[in-house]
Short mmCIF file of C-alpha atoms in Angstrom, two decimals:
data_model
loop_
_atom_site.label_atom_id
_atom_site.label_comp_id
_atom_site.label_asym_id
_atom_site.label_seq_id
_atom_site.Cartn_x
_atom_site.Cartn_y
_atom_site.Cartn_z
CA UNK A 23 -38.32 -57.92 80.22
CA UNK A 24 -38.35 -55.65 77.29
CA UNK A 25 -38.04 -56.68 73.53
CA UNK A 26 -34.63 -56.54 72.15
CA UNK A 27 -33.47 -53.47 69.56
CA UNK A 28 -33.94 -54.38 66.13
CA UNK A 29 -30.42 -54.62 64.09
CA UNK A 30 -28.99 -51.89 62.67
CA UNK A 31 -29.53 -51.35 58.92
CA UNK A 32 -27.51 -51.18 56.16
CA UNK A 33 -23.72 -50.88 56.51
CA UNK A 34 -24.46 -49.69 60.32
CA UNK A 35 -25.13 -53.43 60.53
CA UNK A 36 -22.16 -54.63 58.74
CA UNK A 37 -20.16 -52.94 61.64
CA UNK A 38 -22.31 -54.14 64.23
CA UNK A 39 -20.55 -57.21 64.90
CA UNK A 40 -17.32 -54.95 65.98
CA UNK A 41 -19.13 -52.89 68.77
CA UNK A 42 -20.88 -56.54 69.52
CA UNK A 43 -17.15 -57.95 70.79
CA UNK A 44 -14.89 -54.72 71.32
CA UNK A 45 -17.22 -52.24 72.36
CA UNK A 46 -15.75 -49.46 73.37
CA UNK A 47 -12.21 -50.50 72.22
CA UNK A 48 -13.93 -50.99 68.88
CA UNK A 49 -14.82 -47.09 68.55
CA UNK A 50 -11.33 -45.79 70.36
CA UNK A 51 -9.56 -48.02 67.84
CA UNK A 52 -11.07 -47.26 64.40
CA UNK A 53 -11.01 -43.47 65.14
CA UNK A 54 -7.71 -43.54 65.92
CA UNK A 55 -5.87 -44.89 63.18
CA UNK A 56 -8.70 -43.38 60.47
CA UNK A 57 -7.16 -39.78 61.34
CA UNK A 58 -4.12 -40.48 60.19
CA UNK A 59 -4.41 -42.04 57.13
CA UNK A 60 -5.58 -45.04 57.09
CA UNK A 61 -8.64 -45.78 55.50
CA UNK A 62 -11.25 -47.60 57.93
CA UNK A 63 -15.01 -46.59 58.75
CA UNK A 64 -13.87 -44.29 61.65
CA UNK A 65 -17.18 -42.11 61.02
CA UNK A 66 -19.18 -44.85 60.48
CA UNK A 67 -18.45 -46.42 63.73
CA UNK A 68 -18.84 -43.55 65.66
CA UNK A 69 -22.44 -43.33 64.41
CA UNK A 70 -23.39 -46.91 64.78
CA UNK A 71 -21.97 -47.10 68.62
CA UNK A 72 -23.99 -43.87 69.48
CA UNK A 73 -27.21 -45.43 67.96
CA UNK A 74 -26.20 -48.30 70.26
CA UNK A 75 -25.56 -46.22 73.12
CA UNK A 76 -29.52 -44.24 72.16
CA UNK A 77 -31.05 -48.49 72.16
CA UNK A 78 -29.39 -48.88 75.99
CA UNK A 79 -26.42 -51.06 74.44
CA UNK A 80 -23.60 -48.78 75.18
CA UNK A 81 -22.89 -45.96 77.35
CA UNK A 82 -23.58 -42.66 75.56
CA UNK A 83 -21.45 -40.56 78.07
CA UNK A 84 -18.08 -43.55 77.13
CA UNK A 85 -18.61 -43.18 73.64
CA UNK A 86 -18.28 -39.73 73.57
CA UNK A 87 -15.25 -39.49 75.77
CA UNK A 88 -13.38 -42.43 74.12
CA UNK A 89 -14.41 -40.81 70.68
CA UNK A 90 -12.82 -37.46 71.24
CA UNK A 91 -10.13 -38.78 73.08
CA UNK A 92 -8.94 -41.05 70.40
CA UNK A 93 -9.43 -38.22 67.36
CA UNK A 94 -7.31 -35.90 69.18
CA UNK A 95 -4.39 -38.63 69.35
CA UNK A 96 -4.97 -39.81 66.25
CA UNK A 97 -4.46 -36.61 65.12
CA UNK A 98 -1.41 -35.69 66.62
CA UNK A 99 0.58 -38.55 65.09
CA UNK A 100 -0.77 -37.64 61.78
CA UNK A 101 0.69 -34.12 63.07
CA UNK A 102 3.97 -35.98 64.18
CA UNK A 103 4.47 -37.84 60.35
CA UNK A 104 3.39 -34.62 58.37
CA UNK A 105 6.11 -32.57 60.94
CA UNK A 106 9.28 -35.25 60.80
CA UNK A 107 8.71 -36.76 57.79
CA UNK A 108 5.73 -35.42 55.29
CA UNK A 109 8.03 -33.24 52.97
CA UNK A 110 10.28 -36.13 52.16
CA UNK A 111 7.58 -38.48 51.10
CA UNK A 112 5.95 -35.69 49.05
CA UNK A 113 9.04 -35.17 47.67
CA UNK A 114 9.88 -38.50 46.75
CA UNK A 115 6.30 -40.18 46.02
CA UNK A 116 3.76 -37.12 45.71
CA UNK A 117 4.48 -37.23 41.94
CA UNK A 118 2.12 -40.48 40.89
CA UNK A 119 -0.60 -38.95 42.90
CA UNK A 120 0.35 -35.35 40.97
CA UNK A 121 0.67 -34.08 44.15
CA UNK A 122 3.42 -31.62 42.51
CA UNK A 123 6.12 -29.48 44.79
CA UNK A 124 4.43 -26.36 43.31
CA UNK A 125 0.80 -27.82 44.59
CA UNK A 126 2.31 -28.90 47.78
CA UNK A 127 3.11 -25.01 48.08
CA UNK A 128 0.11 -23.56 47.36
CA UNK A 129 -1.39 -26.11 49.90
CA UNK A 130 0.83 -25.22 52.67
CA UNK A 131 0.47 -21.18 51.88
CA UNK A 132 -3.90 -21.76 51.63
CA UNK A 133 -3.26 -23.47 55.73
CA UNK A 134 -0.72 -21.08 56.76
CA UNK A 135 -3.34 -17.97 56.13
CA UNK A 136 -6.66 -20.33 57.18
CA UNK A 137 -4.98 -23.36 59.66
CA UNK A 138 -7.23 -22.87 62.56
CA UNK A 139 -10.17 -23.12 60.53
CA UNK A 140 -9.38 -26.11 58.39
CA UNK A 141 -7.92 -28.00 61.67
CA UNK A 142 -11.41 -27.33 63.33
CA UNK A 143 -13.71 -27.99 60.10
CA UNK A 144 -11.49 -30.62 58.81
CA UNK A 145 -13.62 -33.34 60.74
CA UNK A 146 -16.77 -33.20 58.87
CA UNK A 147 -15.26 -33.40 55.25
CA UNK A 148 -14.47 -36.81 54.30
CA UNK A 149 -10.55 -37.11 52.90
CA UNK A 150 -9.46 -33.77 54.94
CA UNK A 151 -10.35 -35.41 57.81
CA UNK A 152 -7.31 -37.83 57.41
CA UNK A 153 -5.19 -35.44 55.87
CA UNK A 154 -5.33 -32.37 58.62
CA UNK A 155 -3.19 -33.45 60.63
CA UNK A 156 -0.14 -34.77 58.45
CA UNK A 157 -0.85 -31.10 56.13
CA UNK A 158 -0.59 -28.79 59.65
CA UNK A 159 2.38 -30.76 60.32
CA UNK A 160 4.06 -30.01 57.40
CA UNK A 161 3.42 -26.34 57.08
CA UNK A 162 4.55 -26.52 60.67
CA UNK A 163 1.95 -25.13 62.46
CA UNK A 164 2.97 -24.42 66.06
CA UNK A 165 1.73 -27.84 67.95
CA UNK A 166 0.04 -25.75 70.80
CA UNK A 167 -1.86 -23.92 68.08
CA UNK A 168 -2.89 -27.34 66.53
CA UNK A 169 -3.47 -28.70 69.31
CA UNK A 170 -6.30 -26.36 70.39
CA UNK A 171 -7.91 -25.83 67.17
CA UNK A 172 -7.98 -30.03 67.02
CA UNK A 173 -9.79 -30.82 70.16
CA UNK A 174 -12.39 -27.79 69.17
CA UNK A 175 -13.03 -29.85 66.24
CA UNK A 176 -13.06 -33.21 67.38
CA UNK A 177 -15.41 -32.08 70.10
CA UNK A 178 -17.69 -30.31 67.65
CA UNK A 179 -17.64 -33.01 65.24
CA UNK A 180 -18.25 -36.33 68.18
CA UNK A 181 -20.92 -34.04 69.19
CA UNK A 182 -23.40 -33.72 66.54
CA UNK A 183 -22.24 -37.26 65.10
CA UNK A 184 -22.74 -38.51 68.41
CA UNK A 185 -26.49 -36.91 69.43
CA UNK A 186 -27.70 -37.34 65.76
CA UNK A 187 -26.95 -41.17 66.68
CA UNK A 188 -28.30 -41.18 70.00
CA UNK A 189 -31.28 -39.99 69.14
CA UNK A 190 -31.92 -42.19 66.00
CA UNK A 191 -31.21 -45.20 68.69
CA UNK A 192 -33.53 -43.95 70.98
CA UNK A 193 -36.30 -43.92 68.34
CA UNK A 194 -35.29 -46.65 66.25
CA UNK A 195 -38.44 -48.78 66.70
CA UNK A 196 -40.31 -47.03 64.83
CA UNK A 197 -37.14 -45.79 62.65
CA UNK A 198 -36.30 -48.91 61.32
CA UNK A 199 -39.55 -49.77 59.61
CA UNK A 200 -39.11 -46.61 57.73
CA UNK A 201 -35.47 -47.25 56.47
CA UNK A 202 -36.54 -50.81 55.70
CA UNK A 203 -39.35 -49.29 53.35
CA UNK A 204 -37.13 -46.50 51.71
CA UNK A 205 -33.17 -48.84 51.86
CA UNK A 206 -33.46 -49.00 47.97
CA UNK A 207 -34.49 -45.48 47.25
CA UNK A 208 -31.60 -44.29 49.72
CA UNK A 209 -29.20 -46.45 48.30
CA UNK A 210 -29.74 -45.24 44.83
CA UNK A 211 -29.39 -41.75 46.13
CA UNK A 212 -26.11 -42.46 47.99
CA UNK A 213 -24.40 -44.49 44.73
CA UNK A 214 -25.88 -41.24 42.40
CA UNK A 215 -23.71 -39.03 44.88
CA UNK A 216 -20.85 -41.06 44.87
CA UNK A 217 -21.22 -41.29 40.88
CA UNK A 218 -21.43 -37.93 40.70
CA UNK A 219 -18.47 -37.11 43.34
CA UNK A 220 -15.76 -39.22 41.61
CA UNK A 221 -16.75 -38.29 37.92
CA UNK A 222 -16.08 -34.30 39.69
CA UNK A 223 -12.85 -35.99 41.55
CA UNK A 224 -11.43 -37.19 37.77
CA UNK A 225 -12.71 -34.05 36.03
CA UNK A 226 -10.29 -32.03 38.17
CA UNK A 227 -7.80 -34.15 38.10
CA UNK A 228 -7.87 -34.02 34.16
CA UNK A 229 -8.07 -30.27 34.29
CA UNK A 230 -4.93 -30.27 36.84
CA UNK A 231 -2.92 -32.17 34.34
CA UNK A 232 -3.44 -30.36 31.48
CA UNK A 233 -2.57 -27.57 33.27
CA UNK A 234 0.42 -29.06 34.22
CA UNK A 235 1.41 -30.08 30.53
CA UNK A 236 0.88 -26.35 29.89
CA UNK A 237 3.05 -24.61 31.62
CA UNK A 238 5.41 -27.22 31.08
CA UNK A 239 4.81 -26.39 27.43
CA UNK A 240 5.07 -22.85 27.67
CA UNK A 241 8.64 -23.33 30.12
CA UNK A 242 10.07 -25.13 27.05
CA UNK A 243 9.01 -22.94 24.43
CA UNK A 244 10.59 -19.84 26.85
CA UNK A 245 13.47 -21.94 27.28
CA UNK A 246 13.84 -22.60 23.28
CA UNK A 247 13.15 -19.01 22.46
CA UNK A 248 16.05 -17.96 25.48
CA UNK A 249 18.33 -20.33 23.10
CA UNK A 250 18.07 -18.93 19.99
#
C-alpha cells in the first residue's frame, strides 16, 4: 500500500477541500462561471486538480476535457451578455468604473483590427480572461469567428496549465519539501508583485483621469471662445 500524497501547499490547499467533495464538478464549475465575470479561482483550480490528477487522485485525461469544455461555454455566455446586452450597461454604469463611451470605442476598434489574437491569448492574462468574451461580443465579432479562435485558446491555455500541474503532482514528494523551505520567500515575492501591479493599476488610472479632465477642459474653453 503506498504512502498517501502530501497536501497541497499554500492556497492550492485552501482549494483542496473542493476537488476533495466535487471533483470533477468542482473544476467544470469554477471555470465556467470565472469566464464570464465572476470572480472565483477558476485558474487556480485548474492547477490544483491537475497536480491531483499528476499524485493519482484524479484523472488527468477528465480534467482536461471537463476544463476546456467548460471555458469554451463559459465563454460563449460572456459572448451572449457582451452581444445582447454589453453596450447598454456600459452605457448606463461604465461611467464609475471610467469606462468612458470614447474608451469603450477605442476598445472595440483595438479588437476589431486584433480579435482573433486577443480571443486566443486572452486566457493567460488575468482580468482579460473574464472580459474576452463579453468585449468580442460587443464589437460583434462574428460568433463562428469567436468561436474558433476561443477553443484554440482554451485548449492552449488547459494545456500548459494542465501538464505544468501534472507534472508538479507527479514529483511532488520531493517538491513539497522545497516549497515548505522557500513558502515565505515566495510569498514575499508574490505580495511585492501584487504591490507593485496595483500601485501601476492606480497610476494609470490617475493618468486616464486627468486626461479626461483635460480635454474636458480644453472642450469648454473651445466652447467659450465659439461664444464670444
Amino acid at each position: 500500500m503506498t504512502d498517501a500524497p502530501p497536501p497541497l501547499p499554500g492556497v492550492l490547499g485552501d482549494i483542496a477541500p473542493l476537488l476533495d467533495h466535487w471533483g470533477y464538478l468542482a473544476v467544470g464549475g469554477l471555470l465556467f462561471v470565472e469566464d464570464f465575470g465572476i470572480p472565483v479561482p477558476g485558474e487556480t483550480i485548474l492547477i490544483a486538480a491537475s497536480v491531483y490528477a499528476g499524485a493519482g487522485r484524479l484523472s488527468w485525461a477528465l480534467v482536461i476535457v471537463v476544463a476546456v469544455l467548460a471555458a469554451v461555454l463559459g465563454d460563449n455566455v460572456g459572448y451572449a451578455i457582451g452581444r445582447f446586452g454589453g453596450h447598454r450597461l456600459v452605457d448606463r454604469y461604465g461611467t464609475y468604473v471610467l469606462l468612458t463611451p470614447a474608451r469603450v470605442r477605442k476598445a472595440e476598434d483595438f479588437f476589431k483590427r486584433h480579435g482573433g489574437k486577443i480571443v486566443t491569448i486572452a486566457r493567460f492574462v488575468d482580468g482579460l480572461r473574464q472580459a474576452n468574451g463579453i468585449i468580442a461580443g460587443m464589437t460583434l465579432m462574428p460568433w463562428p469567428r469567436f468561436l474558433a479562435f476561443n477553443v484554440l485558446g482554451a485548449a492552449l491555455w488547459v494545456g500548459a496549465w494542465s501538464t505544468v500541474g501534472y507534472f508538479a503532482g507527479r514529483h511532488l514528494d520531493t517538491l513539497y519539501p522545497q516549497i515548505q523551505r522557500y513558502e515565505l520567500v515566495l510569498a514575499g515575492v508574490v505580495v511585492a508583485v501584487i504591490a507593485f501591479m496595483v500601485f501601476r493599476h492606480l497610476r494609470r488610472r490617475g493618468r486616464a483621469h486627468q486626461e479626461d479632465t483635460g480635454q474636458q477642459e480644453d472642450t469648454g474653453q473651445k466652447d467659450t471662445g465659439t461664444d464670444g
